[in-house]
Amino acid sequence: MTRRTLAVDRVLVLVTGLVLVAAGAGAALWQLRWLAGTPDRLVLDPAVADAPRQGWWTVALVLVGLFLLGLALWWLLSHLTRSRPTRMGLAGSSAEGRLGYDVSAVADAAARSLAARPDVTSVRSSTAYAGGKPLVELKATTSSRADVTSIESAVADVARELATATDDTVRLRVRVVVGRRAPAPRRVA
């Protein structure tokens, strides 16, 4: 869902909720006869009561129904998840050929590159889209004795490789988790 759709949803839900609460409270107060000056029964004006027999009534109902149907279809379509491209093009594409890359394959390659470092014990990769651009997310686990400087250097190398390979169109997010120390062996006396 886009931010605009989410904002429209929140406003519509708030307005609908307020209208329903007000209508419910008004109906309850009317039923309990706590509203001064209101009649015991609801009597429609003869012009309003006669409206369904008029010639324009059917046309008005059809137009309102079509409007509500269009609004409902728009609402449903705005909530569908949009498919994201899995293949992205590169700037070197021309009439002779098209250059591109698969976002998932790039994420896996970045994970393998980071996992090849000696202090890194495991790396998981995933892809997402933020701001219309692909985002590679890596979760790396290091040993408890890992050198922070070498891990920073390794992440910077992967970021540089990723930027070079994709013409700087893919963003990178890396989360490094420091592994726990292995428990000391117990002595049995």
Short mmCIF file of N, CA and C in Angstrom, two decimals:
data_model
loop_
_atom_site.label_atom_id
_atom_site.label_comp_id
_atom_site.label_asym_id
_atom_site.label_seq_id
_atom_site.Cartn_x
_atom_site.Cartn_y
_atom_site.Cartn_z
N MET A 1 0.84 -1.17 0.00
CA MET A 1 0.00 0.00 0.00
C MET A 1 0.89 1.24 0.00
N THR A 2 0.48 2.24 -0.74
CA THR A 2 1.25 3.47 -0.76
C THR A 2 0.88 4.32 0.45
N ARG A 3 1.70 5.33 0.71
CA ARG A 3 1.42 6.22 1.83
C ARG A 3 0.12 6.98 1.61
N ARG A 4 -0.13 7.34 0.36
CA ARG A 4 -1.35 8.08 0.04
C ARG A 4 -2.58 7.22 0.33
N THR A 5 -2.55 5.96 -0.09
CA THR A 5 -3.67 5.05 0.17
C THR A 5 -3.87 4.86 1.66
N LEU A 6 -2.77 4.72 2.38
CA LEU A 6 -2.86 4.54 3.83
C LEU A 6 -3.47 5.78 4.49
N ALA A 7 -3.07 6.97 4.04
CA ALA A 7 -3.62 8.21 4.60
C ALA A 7 -5.11 8.33 4.30
N VAL A 8 -5.52 8.01 3.07
CA VAL A 8 -6.94 8.06 2.70
C VAL A 8 -7.72 7.06 3.55
N ASP A 9 -7.17 5.86 3.73
CA ASP A 9 -7.83 4.86 4.57
C ASP A 9 -8.06 5.37 5.98
N ARG A 10 -7.06 5.96 6.55
CA ARG A 10 -7.17 6.42 7.94
C ARG A 10 -8.21 7.53 8.07
N VAL A 11 -8.21 8.46 7.12
CA VAL A 11 -9.18 9.56 7.16
C VAL A 11 -10.60 9.02 6.99
N LEU A 12 -10.79 8.12 6.02
CA LEU A 12 -12.12 7.57 5.78
C LEU A 12 -12.62 6.74 6.97
N VAL A 13 -11.73 5.97 7.56
CA VAL A 13 -12.14 5.19 8.73
C VAL A 13 -12.49 6.11 9.89
N LEU A 14 -11.72 7.17 10.09
CA LEU A 14 -12.02 8.12 11.16
C LEU A 14 -13.37 8.80 10.93
N VAL A 15 -13.61 9.29 9.72
CA VAL A 15 -14.87 9.97 9.42
C VAL A 15 -16.04 9.00 9.54
N THR A 16 -15.90 7.81 8.98
CA THR A 16 -16.97 6.82 9.08
C THR A 16 -17.25 6.46 10.53
N GLY A 17 -16.21 6.28 11.31
CA GLY A 17 -16.38 5.97 12.73
C GLY A 17 -17.10 7.07 13.47
N LEU A 18 -16.70 8.32 13.22
CA LEU A 18 -17.37 9.44 13.89
C LEU A 18 -18.84 9.55 13.50
N VAL A 19 -19.14 9.34 12.22
CA VAL A 19 -20.53 9.40 11.76
C VAL A 19 -21.35 8.29 12.40
N LEU A 20 -20.79 7.08 12.45
CA LEU A 20 -21.52 5.97 13.06
C LEU A 20 -21.73 6.17 14.56
N VAL A 21 -20.72 6.68 15.24
CA VAL A 21 -20.86 6.94 16.68
C VAL A 21 -21.92 8.01 16.91
N ALA A 22 -21.88 9.08 16.12
CA ALA A 22 -22.87 10.16 16.27
C ALA A 22 -24.27 9.66 15.97
N ALA A 23 -24.44 8.86 14.90
CA ALA A 23 -25.75 8.33 14.56
C ALA A 23 -26.26 7.39 15.64
N GLY A 24 -25.39 6.54 16.15
CA GLY A 24 -25.78 5.62 17.22
C GLY A 24 -26.16 6.35 18.49
N ALA A 25 -25.34 7.34 18.87
CA ALA A 25 -25.65 8.12 20.08
C ALA A 25 -26.95 8.89 19.90
N GLY A 26 -27.15 9.48 18.71
CA GLY A 26 -28.38 10.22 18.44
C GLY A 26 -29.60 9.32 18.48
N ALA A 27 -29.48 8.12 17.90
CA ALA A 27 -30.61 7.19 17.92
C ALA A 27 -30.92 6.74 19.34
N ALA A 28 -29.87 6.47 20.13
CA ALA A 28 -30.10 6.06 21.52
C ALA A 28 -30.75 7.17 22.32
N LEU A 29 -30.27 8.41 22.16
CA LEU A 29 -30.86 9.54 22.88
C LEU A 29 -32.30 9.80 22.44
N TRP A 30 -32.59 9.63 21.14
CA TRP A 30 -33.95 9.83 20.64
C TRP A 30 -34.88 8.76 21.20
N GLN A 31 -34.40 7.50 21.23
CA GLN A 31 -35.21 6.40 21.74
C GLN A 31 -35.51 6.59 23.24
N LEU A 32 -34.53 7.10 23.97
CA LEU A 32 -34.74 7.34 25.40
C LEU A 32 -35.50 8.64 25.67
N ARG A 33 -35.80 9.36 24.61
CA ARG A 33 -36.52 10.64 24.68
C ARG A 33 -35.76 11.68 25.51
N TRP A 34 -34.45 11.68 25.34
CA TRP A 34 -33.63 12.66 26.04
C TRP A 34 -33.36 13.89 25.17
N LEU A 35 -33.74 13.83 23.91
CA LEU A 35 -33.57 14.97 23.01
C LEU A 35 -34.83 15.81 23.06
N ALA A 36 -34.69 17.04 23.54
CA ALA A 36 -35.85 17.92 23.68
C ALA A 36 -36.31 18.38 22.30
N GLY A 37 -37.61 18.43 22.11
CA GLY A 37 -38.18 18.97 20.87
C GLY A 37 -38.21 17.99 19.72
N THR A 38 -37.93 16.73 19.93
CA THR A 38 -37.99 15.75 18.83
C THR A 38 -39.30 15.00 18.91
N PRO A 39 -39.88 14.67 17.75
CA PRO A 39 -41.16 13.95 17.76
C PRO A 39 -40.97 12.49 18.22
N ASP A 40 -42.09 11.90 18.63
CA ASP A 40 -42.04 10.49 19.06
C ASP A 40 -41.85 9.56 17.87
N ARG A 41 -42.39 9.96 16.71
CA ARG A 41 -42.27 9.14 15.51
C ARG A 41 -41.61 9.97 14.42
N LEU A 42 -40.96 9.29 13.49
CA LEU A 42 -40.32 9.96 12.37
C LEU A 42 -41.32 10.00 11.22
N VAL A 43 -41.77 11.20 10.85
CA VAL A 43 -42.75 11.36 9.78
C VAL A 43 -42.05 12.11 8.65
N LEU A 44 -42.05 11.49 7.46
CA LEU A 44 -41.40 12.11 6.31
C LEU A 44 -42.32 13.13 5.66
N ASP A 45 -41.71 14.16 5.10
CA ASP A 45 -42.46 15.15 4.34
C ASP A 45 -43.10 14.44 3.14
N PRO A 46 -44.28 14.84 2.71
CA PRO A 46 -44.93 14.15 1.59
C PRO A 46 -44.09 14.15 0.31
N ALA A 47 -43.31 15.21 0.08
CA ALA A 47 -42.47 15.25 -1.12
C ALA A 47 -41.37 14.20 -1.06
N VAL A 48 -40.83 13.99 0.14
CA VAL A 48 -39.78 12.99 0.32
C VAL A 48 -40.37 11.59 0.26
N ALA A 49 -41.51 11.38 0.89
CA ALA A 49 -42.15 10.07 0.90
C ALA A 49 -42.60 9.66 -0.49
N ASP A 50 -42.88 10.62 -1.38
CA ASP A 50 -43.37 10.34 -2.73
C ASP A 50 -42.21 10.19 -3.74
N ALA A 51 -40.97 10.43 -3.32
CA ALA A 51 -39.83 10.40 -4.25
C ALA A 51 -39.65 9.07 -4.98
N PRO A 52 -39.81 7.91 -4.34
CA PRO A 52 -39.61 6.65 -5.08
C PRO A 52 -40.59 6.45 -6.24
N ARG A 53 -41.68 7.16 -6.27
CA ARG A 53 -42.65 7.01 -7.35
C ARG A 53 -42.34 7.95 -8.52
N GLN A 54 -41.38 8.84 -8.35
CA GLN A 54 -41.05 9.81 -9.39
C GLN A 54 -40.20 9.14 -10.48
N GLY A 55 -40.19 9.70 -11.68
CA GLY A 55 -39.45 9.14 -12.81
C GLY A 55 -37.94 9.25 -12.66
N TRP A 56 -37.45 10.26 -11.99
CA TRP A 56 -36.00 10.46 -11.85
C TRP A 56 -35.39 9.54 -10.79
N TRP A 57 -36.20 8.92 -9.97
CA TRP A 57 -35.70 8.12 -8.84
C TRP A 57 -34.84 6.94 -9.32
N THR A 58 -35.29 6.23 -10.34
CA THR A 58 -34.55 5.07 -10.85
C THR A 58 -33.20 5.50 -11.43
N VAL A 59 -33.20 6.57 -12.19
CA VAL A 59 -31.95 7.06 -12.78
C VAL A 59 -30.97 7.49 -11.67
N ALA A 60 -31.49 8.17 -10.66
CA ALA A 60 -30.63 8.61 -9.55
C ALA A 60 -30.05 7.41 -8.82
N LEU A 61 -30.86 6.38 -8.58
CA LEU A 61 -30.36 5.19 -7.90
C LEU A 61 -29.28 4.48 -8.72
N VAL A 62 -29.48 4.39 -10.04
CA VAL A 62 -28.49 3.75 -10.91
C VAL A 62 -27.19 4.54 -10.88
N LEU A 63 -27.25 5.86 -10.98
CA LEU A 63 -26.04 6.68 -10.97
C LEU A 63 -25.29 6.57 -9.63
N VAL A 64 -26.03 6.63 -8.53
CA VAL A 64 -25.40 6.48 -7.21
C VAL A 64 -24.79 5.09 -7.08
N GLY A 65 -25.49 4.07 -7.55
CA GLY A 65 -24.96 2.70 -7.50
C GLY A 65 -23.70 2.54 -8.31
N LEU A 66 -23.66 3.12 -9.53
CA LEU A 66 -22.45 3.06 -10.36
C LEU A 66 -21.29 3.80 -9.71
N PHE A 67 -21.58 4.95 -9.11
CA PHE A 67 -20.54 5.70 -8.41
C PHE A 67 -19.97 4.88 -7.26
N LEU A 68 -20.85 4.28 -6.45
CA LEU A 68 -20.39 3.48 -5.32
C LEU A 68 -19.63 2.23 -5.78
N LEU A 69 -20.05 1.62 -6.90
CA LEU A 69 -19.34 0.48 -7.46
C LEU A 69 -17.93 0.88 -7.91
N GLY A 70 -17.83 2.01 -8.60
CA GLY A 70 -16.51 2.51 -9.01
C GLY A 70 -15.62 2.82 -7.82
N LEU A 71 -16.20 3.43 -6.80
CA LEU A 71 -15.44 3.73 -5.58
C LEU A 71 -14.96 2.44 -4.91
N ALA A 72 -15.82 1.43 -4.85
CA ALA A 72 -15.43 0.15 -4.24
C ALA A 72 -14.33 -0.53 -5.03
N LEU A 73 -14.42 -0.51 -6.36
CA LEU A 73 -13.36 -1.11 -7.18
C LEU A 73 -12.04 -0.37 -7.02
N TRP A 74 -12.10 0.95 -6.99
CA TRP A 74 -10.87 1.74 -6.77
C TRP A 74 -10.26 1.38 -5.42
N TRP A 75 -11.09 1.27 -4.41
CA TRP A 75 -10.62 0.96 -3.06
C TRP A 75 -9.93 -0.41 -3.05
N LEU A 76 -10.55 -1.41 -3.66
CA LEU A 76 -9.96 -2.75 -3.70
C LEU A 76 -8.65 -2.77 -4.48
N LEU A 77 -8.63 -2.12 -5.65
CA LEU A 77 -7.42 -2.12 -6.47
C LEU A 77 -6.28 -1.36 -5.80
N SER A 78 -6.58 -0.34 -5.02
CA SER A 78 -5.53 0.41 -4.35
C SER A 78 -4.88 -0.40 -3.23
N HIS A 79 -5.55 -1.44 -2.77
CA HIS A 79 -5.01 -2.27 -1.69
C HIS A 79 -4.28 -3.51 -2.20
N LEU A 80 -4.29 -3.74 -3.49
CA LEU A 80 -3.55 -4.87 -4.04
C LEU A 80 -2.06 -4.59 -3.92
N THR A 81 -1.30 -5.64 -3.65
CA THR A 81 0.15 -5.45 -3.62
C THR A 81 0.65 -5.35 -5.05
N ARG A 82 1.50 -4.41 -5.25
CA ARG A 82 2.06 -4.23 -6.58
C ARG A 82 3.27 -5.14 -6.73
N SER A 83 3.33 -5.80 -7.87
CA SER A 83 4.49 -6.66 -8.09
C SER A 83 5.69 -5.79 -8.39
N ARG A 84 6.79 -6.14 -7.80
CA ARG A 84 8.02 -5.39 -7.99
C ARG A 84 8.87 -6.08 -9.05
N PRO A 85 9.60 -5.30 -9.83
CA PRO A 85 10.44 -5.93 -10.85
C PRO A 85 11.56 -6.74 -10.19
N THR A 86 11.81 -7.91 -10.74
CA THR A 86 12.92 -8.71 -10.23
C THR A 86 14.18 -8.51 -11.06
N ARG A 87 13.99 -8.05 -12.29
CA ARG A 87 15.15 -7.77 -13.16
C ARG A 87 15.24 -6.26 -13.35
N MET A 88 16.42 -5.73 -13.15
CA MET A 88 16.65 -4.30 -13.30
C MET A 88 17.66 -4.08 -14.43
N GLY A 89 17.47 -3.01 -15.17
CA GLY A 89 18.36 -2.69 -16.27
C GLY A 89 19.56 -1.88 -15.81
N LEU A 90 20.61 -1.95 -16.61
CA LEU A 90 21.83 -1.19 -16.33
C LEU A 90 22.01 -0.11 -17.40
N ALA A 91 22.82 0.88 -17.08
CA ALA A 91 23.00 2.03 -17.97
C ALA A 91 23.68 1.67 -19.29
N GLY A 92 24.43 0.60 -19.37
CA GLY A 92 25.14 0.24 -20.59
C GLY A 92 24.28 -0.40 -21.65
N SER A 93 22.99 -0.52 -21.45
CA SER A 93 22.10 -1.14 -22.44
C SER A 93 22.04 -0.28 -23.69
N SER A 94 21.94 -0.97 -24.84
CA SER A 94 21.87 -0.25 -26.11
C SER A 94 21.08 -1.09 -27.10
N ALA A 95 21.10 -0.69 -28.37
CA ALA A 95 20.38 -1.42 -29.41
C ALA A 95 20.99 -2.80 -29.63
N GLU A 96 22.29 -2.94 -29.35
CA GLU A 96 22.96 -4.23 -29.56
C GLU A 96 22.58 -5.25 -28.48
N GLY A 97 22.20 -4.78 -27.33
CA GLY A 97 21.86 -5.72 -26.26
C GLY A 97 21.45 -4.99 -25.00
N ARG A 98 20.81 -5.73 -24.15
CA ARG A 98 20.33 -5.15 -22.90
C ARG A 98 21.11 -5.75 -21.75
N LEU A 99 21.61 -4.89 -20.88
CA LEU A 99 22.33 -5.34 -19.70
C LEU A 99 21.39 -5.22 -18.50
N GLY A 100 21.42 -6.22 -17.65
CA GLY A 100 20.56 -6.18 -16.49
C GLY A 100 21.03 -7.13 -15.42
N TYR A 101 20.32 -7.14 -14.32
CA TYR A 101 20.66 -8.03 -13.22
C TYR A 101 19.39 -8.44 -12.49
N ASP A 102 19.47 -9.58 -11.83
CA ASP A 102 18.38 -10.09 -11.02
C ASP A 102 18.64 -9.66 -9.58
N VAL A 103 17.68 -8.98 -8.97
CA VAL A 103 17.87 -8.42 -7.63
C VAL A 103 18.16 -9.51 -6.60
N SER A 104 17.45 -10.62 -6.66
CA SER A 104 17.67 -11.71 -5.70
C SER A 104 19.06 -12.32 -5.87
N ALA A 105 19.50 -12.47 -7.12
CA ALA A 105 20.84 -13.02 -7.36
C ALA A 105 21.92 -12.08 -6.83
N VAL A 106 21.71 -10.78 -6.98
CA VAL A 106 22.66 -9.80 -6.44
C VAL A 106 22.71 -9.89 -4.92
N ALA A 107 21.55 -10.06 -4.28
CA ALA A 107 21.50 -10.19 -2.83
C ALA A 107 22.23 -11.44 -2.36
N ASP A 108 22.02 -12.55 -3.07
CA ASP A 108 22.72 -13.79 -2.71
C ASP A 108 24.23 -13.65 -2.90
N ALA A 109 24.65 -12.98 -3.97
CA ALA A 109 26.08 -12.78 -4.21
C ALA A 109 26.69 -11.90 -3.13
N ALA A 110 25.99 -10.87 -2.72
CA ALA A 110 26.49 -10.00 -1.64
C ALA A 110 26.60 -10.79 -0.34
N ALA A 111 25.64 -11.66 -0.07
CA ALA A 111 25.69 -12.49 1.14
C ALA A 111 26.87 -13.45 1.09
N ARG A 112 27.10 -14.07 -0.06
CA ARG A 112 28.24 -14.99 -0.18
C ARG A 112 29.56 -14.25 -0.02
N SER A 113 29.63 -13.05 -0.58
CA SER A 113 30.86 -12.26 -0.48
C SER A 113 31.16 -11.91 0.98
N LEU A 114 30.15 -11.51 1.73
CA LEU A 114 30.35 -11.16 3.13
C LEU A 114 30.62 -12.41 3.97
N ALA A 115 29.99 -13.52 3.63
CA ALA A 115 30.17 -14.77 4.38
C ALA A 115 31.56 -15.35 4.20
N ALA A 116 32.26 -14.94 3.12
CA ALA A 116 33.61 -15.46 2.87
C ALA A 116 34.65 -14.87 3.82
N ARG A 117 34.31 -13.84 4.56
CA ARG A 117 35.24 -13.22 5.50
C ARG A 117 35.43 -14.14 6.70
N PRO A 118 36.66 -14.18 7.26
CA PRO A 118 36.95 -15.15 8.32
C PRO A 118 36.14 -14.96 9.62
N ASP A 119 35.82 -13.72 10.00
CA ASP A 119 35.12 -13.51 11.26
C ASP A 119 33.61 -13.67 11.15
N VAL A 120 33.08 -13.79 9.94
CA VAL A 120 31.64 -13.89 9.73
C VAL A 120 31.26 -15.36 9.72
N THR A 121 30.32 -15.72 10.60
CA THR A 121 29.91 -17.12 10.69
C THR A 121 28.72 -17.45 9.79
N SER A 122 27.82 -16.51 9.58
CA SER A 122 26.69 -16.76 8.67
C SER A 122 26.11 -15.43 8.19
N VAL A 123 25.48 -15.48 7.01
CA VAL A 123 24.83 -14.29 6.43
C VAL A 123 23.53 -14.74 5.77
N ARG A 124 22.46 -14.02 6.08
CA ARG A 124 21.18 -14.24 5.41
C ARG A 124 20.86 -13.00 4.59
N SER A 125 20.30 -13.21 3.41
CA SER A 125 19.97 -12.07 2.55
C SER A 125 18.48 -12.05 2.25
N SER A 126 17.96 -10.86 2.01
CA SER A 126 16.58 -10.68 1.56
C SER A 126 16.53 -9.41 0.73
N THR A 127 15.46 -9.29 -0.03
CA THR A 127 15.31 -8.09 -0.86
C THR A 127 14.00 -7.40 -0.49
N ALA A 128 13.98 -6.11 -0.67
CA ALA A 128 12.79 -5.30 -0.43
C ALA A 128 12.87 -4.11 -1.37
N TYR A 129 11.86 -3.28 -1.33
CA TYR A 129 11.86 -2.05 -2.12
C TYR A 129 11.52 -0.90 -1.19
N ALA A 130 12.31 0.13 -1.24
CA ALA A 130 12.09 1.33 -0.43
C ALA A 130 12.26 2.54 -1.33
N GLY A 131 11.24 3.35 -1.40
CA GLY A 131 11.30 4.53 -2.24
C GLY A 131 11.40 4.20 -3.72
N GLY A 132 10.88 3.03 -4.13
CA GLY A 132 10.92 2.64 -5.53
C GLY A 132 12.24 2.03 -5.97
N LYS A 133 13.19 1.93 -5.08
CA LYS A 133 14.49 1.35 -5.42
C LYS A 133 14.67 0.03 -4.70
N PRO A 134 15.37 -0.93 -5.34
CA PRO A 134 15.62 -2.19 -4.66
C PRO A 134 16.55 -2.00 -3.47
N LEU A 135 16.31 -2.80 -2.45
CA LEU A 135 17.10 -2.74 -1.23
C LEU A 135 17.53 -4.16 -0.88
N VAL A 136 18.82 -4.36 -0.74
CA VAL A 136 19.36 -5.65 -0.31
C VAL A 136 19.61 -5.56 1.18
N GLU A 137 19.02 -6.49 1.92
CA GLU A 137 19.19 -6.53 3.36
C GLU A 137 20.00 -7.77 3.72
N LEU A 138 21.07 -7.55 4.46
CA LEU A 138 21.92 -8.65 4.90
C LEU A 138 21.93 -8.69 6.42
N LYS A 139 21.82 -9.89 6.97
CA LYS A 139 21.95 -10.08 8.41
C LYS A 139 23.15 -10.99 8.61
N ALA A 140 24.22 -10.42 9.11
CA ALA A 140 25.46 -11.16 9.29
C ALA A 140 25.68 -11.46 10.76
N THR A 141 26.10 -12.68 11.05
CA THR A 141 26.44 -13.08 12.40
C THR A 141 27.94 -13.29 12.46
N THR A 142 28.57 -12.68 13.46
CA THR A 142 30.02 -12.80 13.59
C THR A 142 30.36 -13.59 14.84
N SER A 143 31.61 -14.00 14.91
CA SER A 143 32.06 -14.67 16.12
C SER A 143 32.18 -13.62 17.23
N SER A 144 32.18 -14.10 18.46
CA SER A 144 32.25 -13.15 19.58
C SER A 144 33.62 -12.48 19.67
N ARG A 145 34.59 -13.05 19.04
CA ARG A 145 35.94 -12.48 19.07
C ARG A 145 36.28 -11.72 17.79
N ALA A 146 35.27 -11.39 17.00
CA ALA A 146 35.51 -10.72 15.71
C ALA A 146 36.08 -9.33 15.91
N ASP A 147 36.93 -8.94 14.98
CA ASP A 147 37.51 -7.60 14.98
C ASP A 147 36.52 -6.64 14.31
N VAL A 148 36.09 -5.64 15.06
CA VAL A 148 35.08 -4.71 14.55
C VAL A 148 35.59 -3.98 13.31
N THR A 149 36.83 -3.61 13.29
CA THR A 149 37.40 -2.89 12.15
C THR A 149 37.37 -3.75 10.90
N SER A 150 37.69 -5.03 11.02
CA SER A 150 37.68 -5.89 9.83
C SER A 150 36.25 -6.13 9.34
N ILE A 151 35.29 -6.18 10.27
CA ILE A 151 33.88 -6.34 9.86
C ILE A 151 33.40 -5.09 9.14
N GLU A 152 33.75 -3.92 9.66
CA GLU A 152 33.38 -2.66 8.99
C GLU A 152 34.00 -2.60 7.60
N SER A 153 35.23 -3.01 7.48
CA SER A 153 35.91 -3.02 6.19
C SER A 153 35.23 -3.98 5.23
N ALA A 154 34.84 -5.15 5.73
CA ALA A 154 34.18 -6.14 4.89
C ALA A 154 32.83 -5.62 4.39
N VAL A 155 32.08 -4.97 5.26
CA VAL A 155 30.78 -4.42 4.86
C VAL A 155 30.99 -3.30 3.84
N ALA A 156 31.99 -2.46 4.04
CA ALA A 156 32.27 -1.39 3.08
C ALA A 156 32.68 -1.97 1.72
N ASP A 157 33.44 -3.07 1.73
CA ASP A 157 33.82 -3.71 0.47
C ASP A 157 32.59 -4.26 -0.26
N VAL A 158 31.70 -4.90 0.48
CA VAL A 158 30.48 -5.44 -0.14
C VAL A 158 29.63 -4.30 -0.69
N ALA A 159 29.53 -3.20 0.04
CA ALA A 159 28.75 -2.06 -0.44
C ALA A 159 29.36 -1.48 -1.72
N ARG A 160 30.67 -1.41 -1.75
CA ARG A 160 31.36 -0.90 -2.95
C ARG A 160 31.14 -1.84 -4.14
N GLU A 161 31.26 -3.16 -3.91
CA GLU A 161 31.03 -4.13 -4.97
C GLU A 161 29.60 -4.05 -5.50
N LEU A 162 28.66 -3.91 -4.59
CA LEU A 162 27.25 -3.83 -4.97
C LEU A 162 26.97 -2.57 -5.78
N ALA A 163 27.51 -1.45 -5.36
CA ALA A 163 27.32 -0.19 -6.09
C ALA A 163 27.93 -0.28 -7.48
N THR A 164 29.09 -0.89 -7.60
CA THR A 164 29.76 -1.02 -8.89
C THR A 164 28.97 -1.94 -9.82
N ALA A 165 28.50 -3.06 -9.28
CA ALA A 165 27.81 -4.05 -10.10
C ALA A 165 26.44 -3.58 -10.58
N THR A 166 25.79 -2.71 -9.84
CA THR A 166 24.42 -2.31 -10.18
C THR A 166 24.29 -0.84 -10.57
N ASP A 167 25.37 -0.19 -10.90
CA ASP A 167 25.35 1.24 -11.25
C ASP A 167 24.75 2.07 -10.13
N ASP A 168 24.97 1.68 -8.91
CA ASP A 168 24.50 2.38 -7.71
C ASP A 168 22.98 2.53 -7.66
N THR A 169 22.26 1.51 -8.21
CA THR A 169 20.80 1.55 -8.18
C THR A 169 20.21 0.74 -7.04
N VAL A 170 21.03 -0.08 -6.39
CA VAL A 170 20.55 -0.91 -5.28
C VAL A 170 21.14 -0.37 -3.98
N ARG A 171 20.27 -0.23 -3.00
CA ARG A 171 20.74 0.20 -1.68
C ARG A 171 21.03 -1.02 -0.83
N LEU A 172 21.89 -0.84 0.15
CA LEU A 172 22.31 -1.95 1.00
C LEU A 172 22.06 -1.60 2.45
N ARG A 173 21.50 -2.56 3.18
CA ARG A 173 21.32 -2.43 4.63
C ARG A 173 21.91 -3.69 5.25
N VAL A 174 22.85 -3.49 6.16
CA VAL A 174 23.51 -4.62 6.80
C VAL A 174 23.30 -4.53 8.30
N ARG A 175 22.88 -5.63 8.88
CA ARG A 175 22.75 -5.72 10.33
C ARG A 175 23.73 -6.80 10.79
N VAL A 176 24.61 -6.41 11.68
CA VAL A 176 25.63 -7.34 12.18
C VAL A 176 25.25 -7.75 13.59
N VAL A 177 25.17 -9.04 13.81
CA VAL A 177 24.85 -9.59 15.11
C VAL A 177 26.09 -10.30 15.62
N VAL A 178 26.52 -9.93 16.81
CA VAL A 178 27.70 -10.55 17.39
C VAL A 178 27.25 -11.84 18.08
N GLY A 179 27.89 -12.94 17.69
CA GLY A 179 27.54 -14.25 18.26
C GLY A 179 27.95 -14.35 19.72
N ARG A 180 27.34 -15.27 20.40
CA ARG A 180 27.65 -15.48 21.81
C ARG A 180 28.90 -16.35 21.94
N ARG A 181 29.55 -16.15 23.04
CA ARG A 181 30.70 -17.01 23.31
C ARG A 181 30.20 -18.40 23.66
N ALA A 182 30.98 -19.36 23.29
CA ALA A 182 30.63 -20.73 23.64
C ALA A 182 30.78 -20.90 25.15
N PRO A 183 29.86 -21.59 25.78
CA PRO A 183 29.98 -21.78 27.23
C PRO A 183 31.21 -22.62 27.57
N ALA A 184 31.82 -22.29 28.69
CA ALA A 184 33.00 -23.02 29.13
C ALA A 184 32.59 -24.45 29.47
N PRO A 185 33.44 -25.41 29.14
CA PRO A 185 33.08 -26.79 29.46
C PRO A 185 33.03 -27.00 30.98
N ARG A 186 32.09 -27.82 31.41
CA ARG A 186 31.95 -28.09 32.84
C ARG A 186 32.91 -29.20 33.24
N ARG A 187 33.38 -29.03 34.44
CA ARG A 187 34.25 -30.07 34.99
C ARG A 187 33.42 -30.97 35.87
N VAL A 188 33.59 -32.18 35.69
CA VAL A 188 32.89 -33.14 36.53
C VAL A 188 33.91 -33.73 37.47
N ALA A 189 33.69 -33.63 38.75
CA ALA A 189 34.66 -34.13 39.72
C ALA A 189 34.38 -35.54 40.08
#
